[in-house]
CSV table of C-alpha atoms in Angstrom, one decimal:
chain,number,residue,atom,x,y,z
H,168,MET,CA,-89.4,21.4,-47.4
H,169,GLY,CA,-86.3,22.2,-45.2
H,170,GLY,CA,-82.9,21.2,-47.3
H,171,ARG,CA,-84.1,17.9,-48.4
H,172,LYS,CA,-85.5,17.4,-52.2
H,173,THR,CA,-88.9,17.4,-53.3
H,174,ARG,CA,-89.7,13.7,-54.2
H,175,VAL,CA,-91.9,13.6,-57.6
H,176,LEU,CA,-92.9,10.4,-58.9
H,177,PHE,CA,-94.2,10.2,-62.8
H,178,VAL,CA,-96.2,7.5,-63.6
H,179,ASP,CA,-96.8,7.1,-67.5
H,180,ASP,CA,-96.6,4.0,-70.0
H,181,ASP,CA,-94.8,5.7,-72.5
H,182,PRO,CA,-91.1,4.8,-71.8
H,183,ASP,CA,-89.5,7.4,-74.0
H,184,PHE,CA,-91.2,10.3,-72.1
H,185,LEU,CA,-90.4,8.7,-69.0
H,186,ARG,CA,-86.6,8.8,-70.0
H,187,LEU,CA,-86.9,12.7,-70.8
H,188,LEU,CA,-88.5,13.6,-67.3
H,189,PRO,CA,-85.2,13.9,-65.3
H,190,GLU,CA,-83.3,16.0,-68.0
H,191,LEU,CA,-86.5,18.3,-68.1
H,192,ALA,CA,-86.6,18.3,-64.3
H,193,GLU,CA,-83.0,19.3,-64.2
H,194,GLN,CA,-83.3,21.9,-66.7
H,195,PHE,CA,-86.7,23.8,-65.1
H,196,VAL,CA,-86.3,23.0,-61.6
H,197,GLY,CA,-82.5,22.5,-60.9
H,198,ALA,CA,-81.1,20.0,-58.2
H,199,SER,CA,-84.2,20.7,-56.1
H,200,TRP,CA,-86.2,17.5,-57.2
H,201,GLN,CA,-85.7,13.8,-56.8
H,202,VAL,CA,-87.6,12.3,-59.7
H,203,SER,CA,-88.7,8.6,-59.9
H,204,THR,CA,-90.8,7.0,-62.9
H,205,ALA,CA,-93.0,4.1,-63.1
H,206,GLN,CA,-94.7,2.7,-66.1
H,207,SER,CA,-97.7,1.2,-64.3
H,208,SER,CA,-99.8,1.6,-61.2
H,209,GLY,CA,-98.5,-1.6,-59.7
H,210,ALA,CA,-94.9,-0.3,-60.2
H,211,ALA,CA,-95.8,3.0,-58.9
H,212,LEU,CA,-97.2,1.3,-55.5
H,213,ALA,CA,-94.3,-0.5,-55.3
H,214,ALA,CA,-92.0,2.4,-55.4
H,215,MET,CA,-94.1,4.1,-52.8
H,216,GLN,CA,-93.8,1.3,-50.4
H,217,GLY,CA,-89.7,1.7,-50.3
H,218,GLN,CA,-90.0,5.5,-50.0
H,219,SER,CA,-92.4,8.6,-49.5
H,220,VAL,CA,-93.3,10.7,-52.0
H,221,ASP,CA,-94.3,14.4,-51.9
H,222,LEU,CA,-95.9,14.7,-55.5
H,223,LEU,CA,-97.3,12.4,-57.8
H,224,VAL,CA,-97.8,13.0,-61.6
H,225,ILE,CA,-99.9,10.4,-63.6
H,226,ASP,CA,-101.1,10.0,-66.9
H,227,ILE,CA,-104.9,8.8,-67.7
H,228,HIS,CA,-104.6,6.0,-70.3
H,229,MET,CA,-102.4,3.1,-68.9
H,230,PRO,CA,-102.9,-0.5,-69.3
H,231,VAL,CA,-104.6,-2.8,-66.6
H,232,VAL,CA,-105.4,-0.1,-64.2
H,233,ASP,CA,-105.9,3.2,-65.8
H,234,GLY,CA,-105.0,6.9,-64.5
H,235,LEU,CA,-108.7,7.5,-63.1
H,236,GLN,CA,-108.6,4.1,-61.4
H,237,PHE,CA,-105.4,4.6,-60.0
H,238,LEU,CA,-106.2,8.1,-58.8
H,239,ARG,CA,-109.4,6.9,-56.7
H,240,LEU,CA,-107.2,4.2,-55.2
H,241,LEU,CA,-104.8,6.8,-54.1
H,242,CYS,CA,-107.2,8.8,-52.4
H,243,ARG,CA,-108.3,6.1,-50.2
H,244,LYS,CA,-104.6,4.8,-49.4
H,245,PHE,CA,-102.9,7.9,-49.3
H,246,PRO,CA,-105.4,11.0,-48.7
H,247,ASP,CA,-102.7,13.5,-48.1
H,248,LEU,CA,-100.7,13.0,-51.1
H,249,LEU,CA,-100.7,15.7,-53.8
H,250,LYS,CA,-101.9,14.1,-57.2
H,251,VAL,CA,-101.7,15.7,-60.5
H,252,VAL,CA,-103.3,14.4,-64.0
H,253,LEU,CA,-100.7,15.1,-67.1
H,254,THR,CA,-102.2,13.8,-70.1
H,255,GLY,CA,-102.4,14.4,-73.9
H,256,ASP,CA,-106.0,13.8,-74.2
H,257,TYR,CA,-107.5,16.9,-72.6
H,258,THR,CA,-110.9,17.0,-72.6
H,259,GLY,CA,-113.6,18.9,-70.5
H,260,ALA,CA,-115.2,15.4,-69.3
H,261,TYR,CA,-111.8,14.0,-68.3
H,262,ARG,CA,-111.0,17.2,-66.4
H,263,ASP,CA,-114.4,16.8,-64.4
H,264,THR,CA,-113.9,13.5,-63.4
H,265,CYS,CA,-110.4,13.8,-62.5
H,266,LEU,CA,-110.6,16.7,-60.3
H,267,ASP,CA,-114.0,15.2,-58.6
H,268,SER,CA,-111.6,11.9,-58.0
H,269,GLY,CA,-109.1,13.9,-56.0
H,270,ALA,CA,-106.6,15.4,-58.3
H,271,GLU,CA,-105.3,18.8,-57.2
H,272,LEU,CA,-104.5,19.7,-61.0
H,273,PHE,CA,-105.4,18.5,-64.6
H,274,LEU,CA,-102.7,19.5,-67.1
H,275,GLU,CA,-102.0,18.9,-70.7
H,276,LYS,CA,-98.9,17.6,-72.0
H,277,PRO,CA,-97.3,20.5,-74.1
H,278,ARG,CA,-97.3,20.1,-77.8
H,279,ASP,CA,-94.0,21.9,-78.0
H,280,PRO,CA,-90.7,22.1,-75.8
H,281,GLY,CA,-91.3,25.5,-74.5
H,282,GLY,CA,-94.6,24.4,-72.8
H,283,TRP,CA,-92.8,22.6,-70.4
H,284,GLN,CA,-91.5,25.5,-68.4
H,285,SER,CA,-95.0,26.5,-67.7
H,286,ILE,CA,-95.7,22.6,-66.6
H,287,PHE,CA,-92.9,22.6,-64.3
H,288,ALA,CA,-93.4,25.8,-62.8
H,289,THR,CA,-96.7,24.9,-61.8
H,290,LEU,CA,-95.9,21.6,-60.4
H,291,ALA,CA,-93.3,23.3,-58.4
H,292,GLU,CA,-95.6,25.7,-56.9
H,293,LEU,CA,-97.9,23.2,-56.1
H,294,ALA,CA,-95.2,20.8,-54.4
H,295,LYS,CA,-94.6,24.0,-51.9
H,296,PHE,CA,-98.0,23.1,-49.9
H,297,GLN,CA,-97.2,20.1,-47.9
H,298,PRO,CA,-99.8,19.0,-45.1
H,299,GLU,CA,-98.7,19.6,-41.6
H,300,GLU,CA,-97.9,16.7,-39.1
H,301,GLY,CA,-100.7,15.0,-37.6
H,302,PHE,CA,-103.1,12.0,-37.9
H,303,ARG,CA,-102.9,10.2,-41.3
H,304,GLY,CA,-104.6,6.9,-42.4
H,305,VAL,CA,-107.3,5.7,-44.5
H,306,LEU,CA,-110.7,6.7,-43.4
H,307,ARG,CA,-113.1,3.7,-43.4
H,308,LYS,CA,-116.2,3.8,-41.3
H,309,VAL,CA,-117.3,7.4,-41.5
H,310,GLY,CA,-120.9,8.8,-41.1
H,311,LEU,CA,-122.6,11.2,-43.1
H,312,ALA,CA,-123.1,13.1,-39.9
H,313,ASP,CA,-119.1,13.3,-39.2
H,314,VAL,CA,-118.7,14.3,-43.1
H,315,LEU,CA,-121.4,17.2,-42.7
H,316,GLN,CA,-120.2,18.3,-39.4
H,317,MET,CA,-116.6,18.7,-40.5
H,318,GLU,CA,-117.3,20.5,-43.9
H,319,CYS,CA,-119.7,22.9,-41.9
H,320,LEU,CA,-117.2,23.8,-39.3
H,321,ALA,CA,-114.4,24.3,-42.0
H,322,ARG,CA,-116.9,26.6,-43.7
H,323,ASN,CA,-116.5,24.8,-47.0
H,324,SER,CA,-118.5,24.7,-50.1
H,325,SER,CA,-119.6,21.3,-51.4
H,326,VAL,CA,-122.1,18.9,-52.5
H,327,LEU,CA,-122.3,15.5,-50.7
H,328,GLU,CA,-123.7,13.0,-53.1
H,329,ILE,CA,-124.9,9.7,-51.4
H,330,ASN,CA,-125.7,6.6,-53.2
H,331,THR,CA,-127.0,3.4,-51.6
H,332,GLY,CA,-127.7,1.4,-54.8
H,333,GLY,CA,-131.4,2.0,-54.5
H,334,VAL,CA,-131.2,5.6,-53.0
H,335,ARG,CA,-129.5,8.3,-54.6
H,336,GLY,CA,-129.5,11.9,-52.8
H,337,GLN,CA,-127.5,15.1,-52.4
H,338,ILE,CA,-127.1,17.5,-49.6
H,339,TYR,CA,-125.8,21.0,-50.7
H,340,VAL,CA,-123.4,22.9,-48.4
H,341,GLU,CA,-122.5,26.6,-49.0
H,342,VAL,CA,-119.7,28.4,-46.7
H,343,GLY,CA,-120.6,26.0,-44.0
H,344,GLN,CA,-124.3,26.0,-44.2
H,345,VAL,CA,-126.8,23.2,-45.3
H,346,VAL,CA,-128.9,25.1,-48.4
H,347,HIS,CA,-130.7,22.3,-49.9
H,348,ALA,CA,-131.4,18.5,-49.8
H,349,HIS,CA,-133.1,16.2,-52.1
H,350,VAL,CA,-133.7,12.3,-52.5
H,351,GLY,CA,-136.3,10.8,-54.7
H,352,GLU,CA,-139.4,12.9,-54.2
H,353,PHE,CA,-138.7,14.5,-50.9
H,354,LEU,CA,-136.9,18.1,-50.6
H,355,GLY,CA,-135.5,20.2,-47.8
H,356,GLU,CA,-135.5,18.8,-44.3
H,357,PRO,CA,-137.6,15.7,-44.8
H,358,ALA,CA,-134.8,14.7,-47.5
H,359,PHE,CA,-132.1,15.5,-45.0
H,360,ASN,CA,-133.4,13.7,-42.4
H,361,ARG,CA,-134.2,10.4,-44.6
H,362,LEU,CA,-130.4,10.5,-46.1
H,363,LEU,CA,-128.9,10.9,-42.5
H,364,ALA,CA,-131.0,7.7,-41.5
H,365,LEU,CA,-129.1,5.7,-44.2
H,366,SER,CA,-127.2,2.8,-42.6
H,367,GLY,CA,-124.6,2.5,-45.1
H,368,GLY,CA,-123.7,3.1,-48.6
H,369,GLU,CA,-121.2,5.4,-50.5
H,370,PHE,CA,-120.9,9.0,-50.4
H,371,THR,CA,-118.5,11.5,-52.6
H,372,LEU,CA,-117.8,15.1,-51.8
H,373,LYS,CA,-118.0,17.2,-55.1
H,374,PRO,CA,-117.4,20.8,-55.9
H,375,PHE,CA,-120.1,23.2,-55.0
H,376,SER,CA,-122.7,23.8,-57.6
H,377,GLU,CA,-125.8,26.0,-57.3
H,378,PRO,CA,-128.7,24.1,-56.6
H,379,ASP,CA,-131.8,24.3,-58.6
H,380,GLN,CA,-133.6,25.7,-55.4
H,381,ARG,CA,-132.8,26.3,-51.6
H,382,THR,CA,-135.1,24.6,-49.2
H,383,ILE,CA,-133.1,24.5,-46.1
H,384,SER,CA,-132.5,27.8,-44.0
H,385,GLY,CA,-132.1,26.4,-40.3
H,386,SER,CA,-128.5,26.1,-38.8
H,387,TRP,CA,-126.3,22.7,-39.5
H,388,GLU,CA,-126.3,21.9,-35.9
H,389,SER,CA,-130.1,21.9,-35.2
H,390,LEU,CA,-130.3,19.8,-38.4
H,391,LEU,CA,-127.9,17.1,-37.3
H,392,MET,CA,-129.5,17.0,-33.9
H,393,GLU,CA,-133.0,16.8,-35.5
H,394,ALA,CA,-131.8,13.8,-37.6
H,395,ALA,CA,-129.9,12.1,-34.9
H,396,GLN,CA,-133.0,12.3,-32.8
H,397,GLN,CA,-135.3,11.0,-35.4
H,398,ARG,CA,-133.0,8.0,-35.9
H,399,ASP,CA,-132.6,7.3,-32.1
H,400,GLU,CA,-136.4,7.3,-32.1
H,401,ARG,CA,-136.7,4.8,-35.0
H,402,GLU,CA,-134.2,2.5,-33.5
H,403,THR,CA,-135.6,2.4,-29.8
H,404,ASP,CA,-139.6,3.1,-30.4
H,405,VAL,CA,-141.8,1.0,-28.6
H,406,PRO,CA,-145.5,0.0,-30.3
H,407,ILE,CA,-148.4,2.4,-29.4
H,408,ASP,CA,-152.0,1.3,-28.9
H,409,PRO,CA,-153.8,3.0,-31.7
H,410,SER,CA,-156.7,3.4,-29.7
H,411,ALA,CA,-154.8,5.2,-26.7
H,412,PRO,CA,-155.7,8.9,-26.4
H,413,LYS,CA,-153.6,11.1,-28.7
H,414,SER,CA,-154.7,14.4,-26.8
H,415,GLY,CA,-155.2,15.6,-23.3
H,416,GLU,CA,-152.2,13.9,-21.9
H,417,LEU,CA,-149.5,15.0,-24.2
H,418,ASP,CA,-148.3,18.6,-24.5
H,419,ALA,CA,-148.7,20.7,-27.8
H,420,GLU,CA,-145.2,19.9,-29.1
H,421,THR,CA,-145.6,16.1,-28.7
H,422,GLN,CA,-148.9,16.3,-30.3
H,423,ALA,CA,-147.8,18.1,-33.2
H,424,ALA,CA,-144.7,15.5,-33.5
H,425,LEU,CA,-147.2,12.6,-33.3
H,426,GLN,CA,-149.4,14.0,-35.9
H,427,MET,CA,-146.5,14.4,-38.5
H,428,ALA,CA,-145.4,10.9,-37.6
H,429,GLU,CA,-148.6,9.5,-38.5
H,430,GLU,CA,-148.8,11.6,-41.7
H,431,GLU,CA,-145.6,10.2,-42.8
H,432,THR,CA,-145.8,6.5,-41.8
H,433,GLY,CA,-149.6,6.0,-41.9
H,434,ASN,CA,-149.6,4.7,-38.2
H,435,THR,CA,-148.4,5.2,-35.0
H,436,ALA,CA,-146.3,2.2,-34.5
H,437,PHE,CA,-143.0,3.6,-34.7
H,438,PHE,CA,-143.1,6.8,-32.4
H,439,ARG,CA,-142.1,7.1,-29.2
H,440,VAL,CA,-144.0,9.6,-26.8
H,441,GLN,CA,-142.5,8.8,-23.3
H,442,PRO,CA,-141.1,11.9,-21.8
H,443,ALA,CA,-137.7,11.9,-20.3
H,444,PRO,CA,-138.3,11.5,-16.3
H,445,GLU,CA,-137.6,14.2,-13.9
H,446,LEU,CA,-134.9,13.8,-11.6
H,447,PRO,CA,-136.0,12.9,-7.9
H,448,GLU,CA,-135.5,15.2,-5.2
H,449,GLY,CA,-132.3,15.2,-3.6
H,450,MET,CA,-130.5,13.7,-6.9
H,451,GLU,CA,-128.4,15.3,-9.5
H,452,LEU,CA,-126.4,14.3,-12.6
H,453,LYS,CA,-122.9,13.0,-12.1
H,454,PRO,CA,-120.4,12.2,-15.0
H,455,THR,CA,-119.4,8.6,-15.5
H,456,VAL,CA,-116.7,7.4,-18.0
H,457,ALA,CA,-118.6,5.5,-20.9
H,458,GLU,CA,-115.6,4.7,-23.3
H,459,PHE,CA,-112.0,6.0,-23.7
H,460,ILE,CA,-109.4,5.2,-26.3
H,461,LEU,CA,-105.7,6.5,-26.3
H,462,CYS,CA,-103.9,6.0,-29.8
H,463,SER,CA,-100.6,7.3,-31.5
H,464,THR,CA,-100.7,9.8,-34.3
H,465,GLN,CA,-100.2,6.9,-36.7
H,466,GLY,CA,-103.6,5.4,-35.3
H,467,ASP,CA,-102.1,2.6,-33.2
H,468,VAL,CA,-104.1,2.0,-30.1
H,469,LEU,CA,-102.1,2.6,-26.9
H,470,TYR,CA,-105.0,2.1,-24.6
H,471,GLU,CA,-108.6,1.6,-24.5
H,472,TRP,CA,-111.5,1.0,-22.1
H,473,GLN,CA,-114.9,-0.2,-23.1
H,474,CYS,CA,-114.7,1.3,-26.4
H,475,MET,CA,-117.0,-1.0,-28.7
H,476,ASN,CA,-115.7,0.5,-31.9
H,477,SER,CA,-111.9,1.4,-32.1
H,478,ASN,CA,-111.5,1.9,-35.5
H,479,GLY,CA,-114.6,4.0,-35.9
H,480,ARG,CA,-113.2,6.3,-33.3
H,481,ILE,CA,-109.9,6.2,-34.7
H,482,ASP,CA,-111.2,7.2,-38.1
H,483,PHE,CA,-113.3,10.3,-36.4
H,484,MET,CA,-109.9,11.6,-34.9
H,485,GLU,CA,-108.1,11.2,-38.4
H,486,MET,CA,-110.9,13.1,-40.1
H,487,LEU,CA,-111.1,15.8,-37.7
H,488,SER,CA,-107.5,16.4,-37.6
H,489,GLN,CA,-107.4,16.4,-41.4
H,490,LYS,CA,-110.1,18.8,-41.5
H,491,ALA,CA,-108.5,21.2,-38.9
H,492,ARG,CA,-105.1,20.9,-41.0
H,493,GLN,CA,-107.2,22.1,-44.1
H,494,LEU,CA,-108.9,24.8,-41.9
H,495,ALA,CA,-105.4,26.2,-40.5
H,496,GLN,CA,-104.3,26.7,-44.1
H,497,GLY,CA,-106.8,29.4,-44.8
H,498,LEU,CA,-107.2,31.0,-41.2
H,499,PRO,CA,-104.7,31.9,-38.6
H,500,VAL,CA,-106.3,29.5,-35.9
H,501,GLY,CA,-103.4,27.6,-34.8
H,502,LEU,CA,-103.0,24.0,-34.4
H,503,PHE,CA,-105.9,21.8,-33.5
H,504,GLU,CA,-105.9,20.9,-29.7
H,505,ARG,CA,-109.1,19.7,-28.7
H,506,MET,CA,-112.9,19.5,-29.7
H,507,GLU,CA,-115.8,19.2,-26.9
H,508,SER,CA,-119.4,18.3,-27.8
H,509,THR,CA,-122.5,18.1,-25.4
H,510,GLU,CA,-125.9,16.6,-26.2
H,511,HIS,CA,-128.5,15.3,-23.9
H,512,ARG,CA,-126.5,13.6,-21.1
H,513,THR,CA,-123.4,12.7,-23.1
H,514,ARG,CA,-120.2,14.7,-23.3
H,515,VAL,CA,-117.5,13.7,-26.0
H,516,LEU,CA,-114.1,15.2,-25.8
H,517,VAL,CA,-111.2,14.9,-28.5
H,518,GLN,CA,-107.8,16.2,-27.6
H,519,ALA,CA,-104.8,16.1,-30.1
H,520,GLU,CA,-101.1,16.1,-28.8
H,521,ALA,CA,-97.9,15.9,-30.7
H,522,ASP,CA,-97.5,12.1,-30.4
H,523,ARG,CA,-100.9,10.9,-29.4
H,524,ALA,CA,-104.6,11.7,-29.4
H,525,LEU,CA,-107.6,10.6,-27.1
H,526,PHE,CA,-111.4,10.2,-27.4
H,527,LEU,CA,-113.3,10.2,-24.1
H,528,ARG,CA,-117.1,9.9,-23.8
H,529,THR,CA,-118.7,10.7,-20.5
H,530,VAL,CA,-122.5,10.0,-19.6
H,531,TYR,CA,-124.4,11.9,-17.0
H,532,ALA,CA,-126.7,9.8,-14.7
H,533,PRO,CA,-128.7,10.7,-11.7
H,534,ALA,CA,-126.7,10.4,-8.0
H,535,PRO,CA,-127.5,11.3,-4.8
H,536,ILE,CA,-126.5,14.9,-3.6
H,537,ALA,CA,-123.7,15.0,-1.0
H,538,GLY,CA,-125.0,15.5,2.3
H,539,SER,CA,-128.6,15.3,1.2
H,540,MET,CA,-129.5,11.9,2.0
H,541,GLU,CA,-128.2,9.8,5.3
């Protein structure tokens, strides 16, 4: 924290309790804290607009907007803020819900004066863990594939719960590997592909719990590539004449894929079998810039070219930077500098510097080989 004080904001609707807090903080943590108080979520937000906060401690039961609703709002608006629930209503259900909603700790208010020393010692220890400088912001349009990729790269263990209103499913990630997925009556890879094909909805990252069964053993990289390929095929497929021959003209792999699609959909109307064309003689693949965006660490666009979804690219860079910081806290990997990804004829580069970051996507298109054609 350097030489400055740790800024702690307590939010509680009990004015008598709030009046005691500066005195308790002085007694147990000395002059190292700058304590602020608020009696409602609205007052807390107003206080946070005027100054930054290192640690926020909130009660559950408050009028208008209760502590749980406020906690969920804070997770969206201030994703890097350390949040603790301190309540006199300590139940297992409240604890699980608050921790799932983004609280780092769920603590019970002491019933005797001696318990406050333990509370303030715990809060002081938590306040030491401040996020490193980097991208900050509210993640808006983040895809399931992006979330899964970051969870797997960081070797996290979690359960990704997806809900679109009519569809509800879960993907289990253990130490960076996808081990199970289910949605409706589907399990394993079919369920995984269906969930990744959803065009919208809500998702929640929850702590890992052992699934009823393990239905996936393949690498997460191949799972994401297969899901992306199936989604692309659904979006760009052209109808196929059902009377056209299905064997003799296609290789074994395509025949097997065609049969699987027929069994799944009952027809062949949404399956593409056109193979990628081979490069003509005297041609090679040359890179061409497809889109480029340069932004500050606050997410402000400094320059962009042909970027159709600036917010989506910035959100992805924010998420990548945030996950890299989490990974660096547990492993001696240093600061995040760049990420490269290549798939088919597309290459994506994300590079972060102290004051800016860039997203670059290039595509490889056929071009004549130099000196091969007059």
